[in-house]
Coordinates of C-alpha atoms in Angstrom, one line a residue:
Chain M
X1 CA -63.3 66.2 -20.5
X2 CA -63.5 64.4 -17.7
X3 CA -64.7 67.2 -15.3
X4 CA -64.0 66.4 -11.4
X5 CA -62.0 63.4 -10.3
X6 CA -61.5 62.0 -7.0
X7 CA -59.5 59.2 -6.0
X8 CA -59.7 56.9 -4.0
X9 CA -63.6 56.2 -4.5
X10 CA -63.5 54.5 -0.9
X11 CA -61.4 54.1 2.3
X12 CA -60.8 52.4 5.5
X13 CA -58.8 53.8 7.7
X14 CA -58.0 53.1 11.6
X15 CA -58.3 55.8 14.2
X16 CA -55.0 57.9 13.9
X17 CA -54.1 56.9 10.6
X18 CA -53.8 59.5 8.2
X19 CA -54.4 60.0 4.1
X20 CA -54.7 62.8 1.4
X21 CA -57.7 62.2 -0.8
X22 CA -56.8 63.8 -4.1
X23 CA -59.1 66.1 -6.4
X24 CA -58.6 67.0 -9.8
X25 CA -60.5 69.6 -12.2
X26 CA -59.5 70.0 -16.4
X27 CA -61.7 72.8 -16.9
X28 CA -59.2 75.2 -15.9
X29 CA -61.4 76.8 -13.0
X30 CA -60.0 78.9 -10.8
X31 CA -61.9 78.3 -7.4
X32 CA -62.0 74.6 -6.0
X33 CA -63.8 73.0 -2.9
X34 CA -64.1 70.2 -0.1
X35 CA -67.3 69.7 1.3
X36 CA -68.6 66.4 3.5
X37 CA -72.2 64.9 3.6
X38 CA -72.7 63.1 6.5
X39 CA -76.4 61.1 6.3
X40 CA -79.6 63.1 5.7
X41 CA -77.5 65.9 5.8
X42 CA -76.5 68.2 3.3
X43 CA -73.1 69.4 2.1
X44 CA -70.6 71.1 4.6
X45 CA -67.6 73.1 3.7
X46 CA -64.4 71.6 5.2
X47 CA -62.0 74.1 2.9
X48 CA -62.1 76.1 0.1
X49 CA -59.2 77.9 -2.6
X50 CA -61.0 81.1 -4.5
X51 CA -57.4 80.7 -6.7
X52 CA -54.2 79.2 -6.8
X53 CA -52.0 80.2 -4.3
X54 CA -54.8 81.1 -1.8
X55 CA -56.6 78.7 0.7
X56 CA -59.4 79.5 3.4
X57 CA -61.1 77.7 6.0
X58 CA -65.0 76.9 5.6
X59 CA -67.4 76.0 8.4
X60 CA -66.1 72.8 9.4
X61 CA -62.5 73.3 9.2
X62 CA -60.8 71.0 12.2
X63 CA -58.8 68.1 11.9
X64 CA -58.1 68.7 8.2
X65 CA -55.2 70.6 5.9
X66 CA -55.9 71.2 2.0
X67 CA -53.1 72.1 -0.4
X68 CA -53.9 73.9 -3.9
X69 CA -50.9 72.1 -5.6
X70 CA -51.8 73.7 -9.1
X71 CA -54.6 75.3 -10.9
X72 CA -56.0 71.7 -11.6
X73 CA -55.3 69.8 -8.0
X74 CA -56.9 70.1 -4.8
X75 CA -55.8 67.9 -1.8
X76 CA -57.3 67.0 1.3
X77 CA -55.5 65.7 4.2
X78 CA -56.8 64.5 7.5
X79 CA -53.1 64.0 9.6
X80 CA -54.7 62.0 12.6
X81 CA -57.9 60.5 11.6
X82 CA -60.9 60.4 13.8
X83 CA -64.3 58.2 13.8
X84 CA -66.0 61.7 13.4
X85 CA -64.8 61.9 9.8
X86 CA -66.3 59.0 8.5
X87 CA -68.2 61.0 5.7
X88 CA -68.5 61.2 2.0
X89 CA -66.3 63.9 0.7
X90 CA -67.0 66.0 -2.2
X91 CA -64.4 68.0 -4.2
X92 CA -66.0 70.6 -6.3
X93 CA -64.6 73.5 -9.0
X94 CA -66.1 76.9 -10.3
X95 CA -64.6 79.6 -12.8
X96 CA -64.9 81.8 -9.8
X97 CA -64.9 85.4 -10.4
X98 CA -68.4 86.1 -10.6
X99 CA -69.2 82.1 -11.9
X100 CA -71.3 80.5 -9.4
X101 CA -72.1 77.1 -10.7
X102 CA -70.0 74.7 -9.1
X103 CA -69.0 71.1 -10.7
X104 CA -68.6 67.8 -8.2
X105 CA -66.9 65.0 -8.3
X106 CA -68.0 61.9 -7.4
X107 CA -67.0 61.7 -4.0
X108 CA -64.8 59.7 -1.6
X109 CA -66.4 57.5 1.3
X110 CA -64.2 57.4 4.2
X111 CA -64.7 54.9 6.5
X112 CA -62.9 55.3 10.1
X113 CA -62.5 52.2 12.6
Chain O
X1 CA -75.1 77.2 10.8
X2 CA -77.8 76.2 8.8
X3 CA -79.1 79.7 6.5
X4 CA -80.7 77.1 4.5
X5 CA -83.5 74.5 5.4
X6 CA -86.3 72.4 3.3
X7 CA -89.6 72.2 4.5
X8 CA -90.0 68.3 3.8
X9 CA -87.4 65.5 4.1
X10 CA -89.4 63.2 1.8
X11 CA -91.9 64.1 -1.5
X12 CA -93.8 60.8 -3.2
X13 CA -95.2 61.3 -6.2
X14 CA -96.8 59.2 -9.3
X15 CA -94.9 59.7 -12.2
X16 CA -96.8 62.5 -14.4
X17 CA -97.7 64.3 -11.8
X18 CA -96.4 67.7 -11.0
X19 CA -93.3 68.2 -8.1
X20 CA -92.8 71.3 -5.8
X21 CA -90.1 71.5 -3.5
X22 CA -89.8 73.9 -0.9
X23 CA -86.8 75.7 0.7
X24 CA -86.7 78.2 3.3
X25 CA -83.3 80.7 3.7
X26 CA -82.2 82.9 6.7
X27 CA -79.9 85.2 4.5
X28 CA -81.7 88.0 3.1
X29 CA -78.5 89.4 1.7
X30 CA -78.1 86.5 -0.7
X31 CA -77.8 87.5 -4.4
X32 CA -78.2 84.0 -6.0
X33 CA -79.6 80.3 -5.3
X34 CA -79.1 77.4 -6.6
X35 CA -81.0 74.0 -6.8
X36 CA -78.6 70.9 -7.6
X37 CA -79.8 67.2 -7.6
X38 CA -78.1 64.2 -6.1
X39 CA -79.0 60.9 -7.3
X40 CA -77.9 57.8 -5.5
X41 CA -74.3 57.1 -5.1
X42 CA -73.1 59.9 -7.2
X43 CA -72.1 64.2 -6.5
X44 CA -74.5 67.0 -6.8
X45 CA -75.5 68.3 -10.0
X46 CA -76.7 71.6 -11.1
X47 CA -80.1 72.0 -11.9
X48 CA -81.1 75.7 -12.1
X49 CA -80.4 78.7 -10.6
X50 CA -81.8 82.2 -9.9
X51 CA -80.5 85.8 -9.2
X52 CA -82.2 87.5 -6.4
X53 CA -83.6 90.3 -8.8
X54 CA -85.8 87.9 -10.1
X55 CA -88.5 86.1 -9.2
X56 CA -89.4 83.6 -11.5
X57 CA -86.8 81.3 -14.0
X58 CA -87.5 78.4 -16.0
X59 CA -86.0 75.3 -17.3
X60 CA -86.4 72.6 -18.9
X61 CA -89.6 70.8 -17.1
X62 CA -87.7 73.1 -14.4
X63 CA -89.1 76.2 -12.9
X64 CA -88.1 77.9 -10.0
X65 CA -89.7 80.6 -7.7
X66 CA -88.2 83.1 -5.4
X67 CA -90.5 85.1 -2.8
X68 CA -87.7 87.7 -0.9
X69 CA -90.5 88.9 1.2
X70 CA -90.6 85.3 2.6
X71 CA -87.4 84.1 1.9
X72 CA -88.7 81.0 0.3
X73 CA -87.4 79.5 -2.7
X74 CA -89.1 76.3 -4.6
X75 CA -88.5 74.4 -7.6
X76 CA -91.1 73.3 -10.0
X77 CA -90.7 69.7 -11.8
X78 CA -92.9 69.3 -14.4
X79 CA -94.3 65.8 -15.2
X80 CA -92.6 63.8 -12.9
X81 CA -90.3 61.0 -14.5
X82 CA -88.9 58.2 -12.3
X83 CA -85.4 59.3 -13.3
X84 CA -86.3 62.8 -11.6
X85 CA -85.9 60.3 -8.1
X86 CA -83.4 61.6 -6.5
X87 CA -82.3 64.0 -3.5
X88 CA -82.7 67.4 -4.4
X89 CA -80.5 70.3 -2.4
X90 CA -81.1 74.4 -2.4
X91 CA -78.0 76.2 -1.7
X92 CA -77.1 80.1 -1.5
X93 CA -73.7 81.8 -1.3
X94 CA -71.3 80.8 1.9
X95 CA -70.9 84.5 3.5
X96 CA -67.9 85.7 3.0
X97 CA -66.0 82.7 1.4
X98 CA -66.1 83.7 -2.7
X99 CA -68.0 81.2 -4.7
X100 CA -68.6 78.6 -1.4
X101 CA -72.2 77.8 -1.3
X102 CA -73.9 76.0 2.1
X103 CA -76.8 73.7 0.9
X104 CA -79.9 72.7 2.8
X105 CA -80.3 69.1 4.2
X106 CA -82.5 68.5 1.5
X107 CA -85.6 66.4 -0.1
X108 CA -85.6 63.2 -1.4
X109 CA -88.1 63.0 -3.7
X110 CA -89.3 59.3 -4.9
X111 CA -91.3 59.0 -8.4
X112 CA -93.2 56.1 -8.5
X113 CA -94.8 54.1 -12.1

């Protein structure tokens, strides 16, 4: 098992560009997450999906779209990108349902110019 | 917001020695915690975690402690390794947003030979 996969493992991008980092999970959960770390901080919650079909907006929200494509993929699109999102983003999966533990990937460094 | 915070940024220790890191939560609703570690480079990993009807669980070389009446939460590292180096994160459940968590900024804690 591979667990949680992100690609791509780093980006550039130029102010106004846009992208879709892509997440993927093969432990069947049902409940996947985005979350940035910014430096000496901890994790934020961009989006999160509790089950396929169903998407909901965490605490930092703006500027971004998710799509649950499938009980395995998670997307994360930023449609106008912004020198504020240079972050390290984290895609993360849980059985939901009661099942707290959640499983990370390891991450995406976003770099915008 | 932040609901959770660490009391120290930074914990040196010499390898052997006994760890405690602190973490201080707003939410006294919160039914579980969490402590994951983050080593250089790479995504959180879970650690340990504890229900809030208890107030002591232990790991391996793990324990960790849960006052409610103070909302403080610590984990215990027993005999410090220099692989234990790493940045270690206490998170509790998102409010309102299924199995999301919000994490603390954190403690990086440096193990020295």
């Amino acid at each position: 098992n591979a667990g949680v996969t992100q690609t791509p493992k780093f980006q550039v991008l130029k102010t106004g560009q846009s992208m879709t980092l892509q997440c993927a999970q093969d432990m069947n959960h049902n409940s996947m997450y985005w979350y940035r770390q910014d430096p000496g901080m901890g994790l934020r919650l961009i989006y999160y999906s509790a089950s396929e079909g169903t998407t909901d907006k965490g605490e930092v929200p703006n500027g971004y779209n998710v799509s649950r494509l499938n009980k395995r993929e998670f997307s994360l699109r930023l449609e106008s990108a912004a020198p504020s999102q240079t972050s390290v983003y984290f895609c993360a999966s849980s059985e939901g349902q009661g099942s707290e533990t959640q499983y990370f990937g390891p991450g995406t460094r976003l770099l915008v110019l | 917001g932040e609901n959770v915070g660490l009391h120290l940024p930074t914990l040196s220790v010499q390898e052997g020695d006994n760890s405690i890191i602190n973490c201080a939560y707003s939410n006294s609703a919160s039914d579980y915690f969490i402590w994951y570690k983050q080593e250089s480079g790479k995504g959180p990993q879970f650690i340990i975690d504890i229900r809030s009807n208890m107030d002591k669980r232990q790991g391996q070389r793990v324990t960790v402690l849960l006052n409610k009446t103070v909302k403080h939460l610590s984990l215990q590292i027993a005999a410090t390794q220099p692989g234990d180096s790493a940045v270690y994160f206490c998170a509790e459940p998102y409010e309102g947003a299924g199995t999301a968590l919000i994490f603390g900024k954190g403690t990086t804690l440096s193990v020295s030979s």
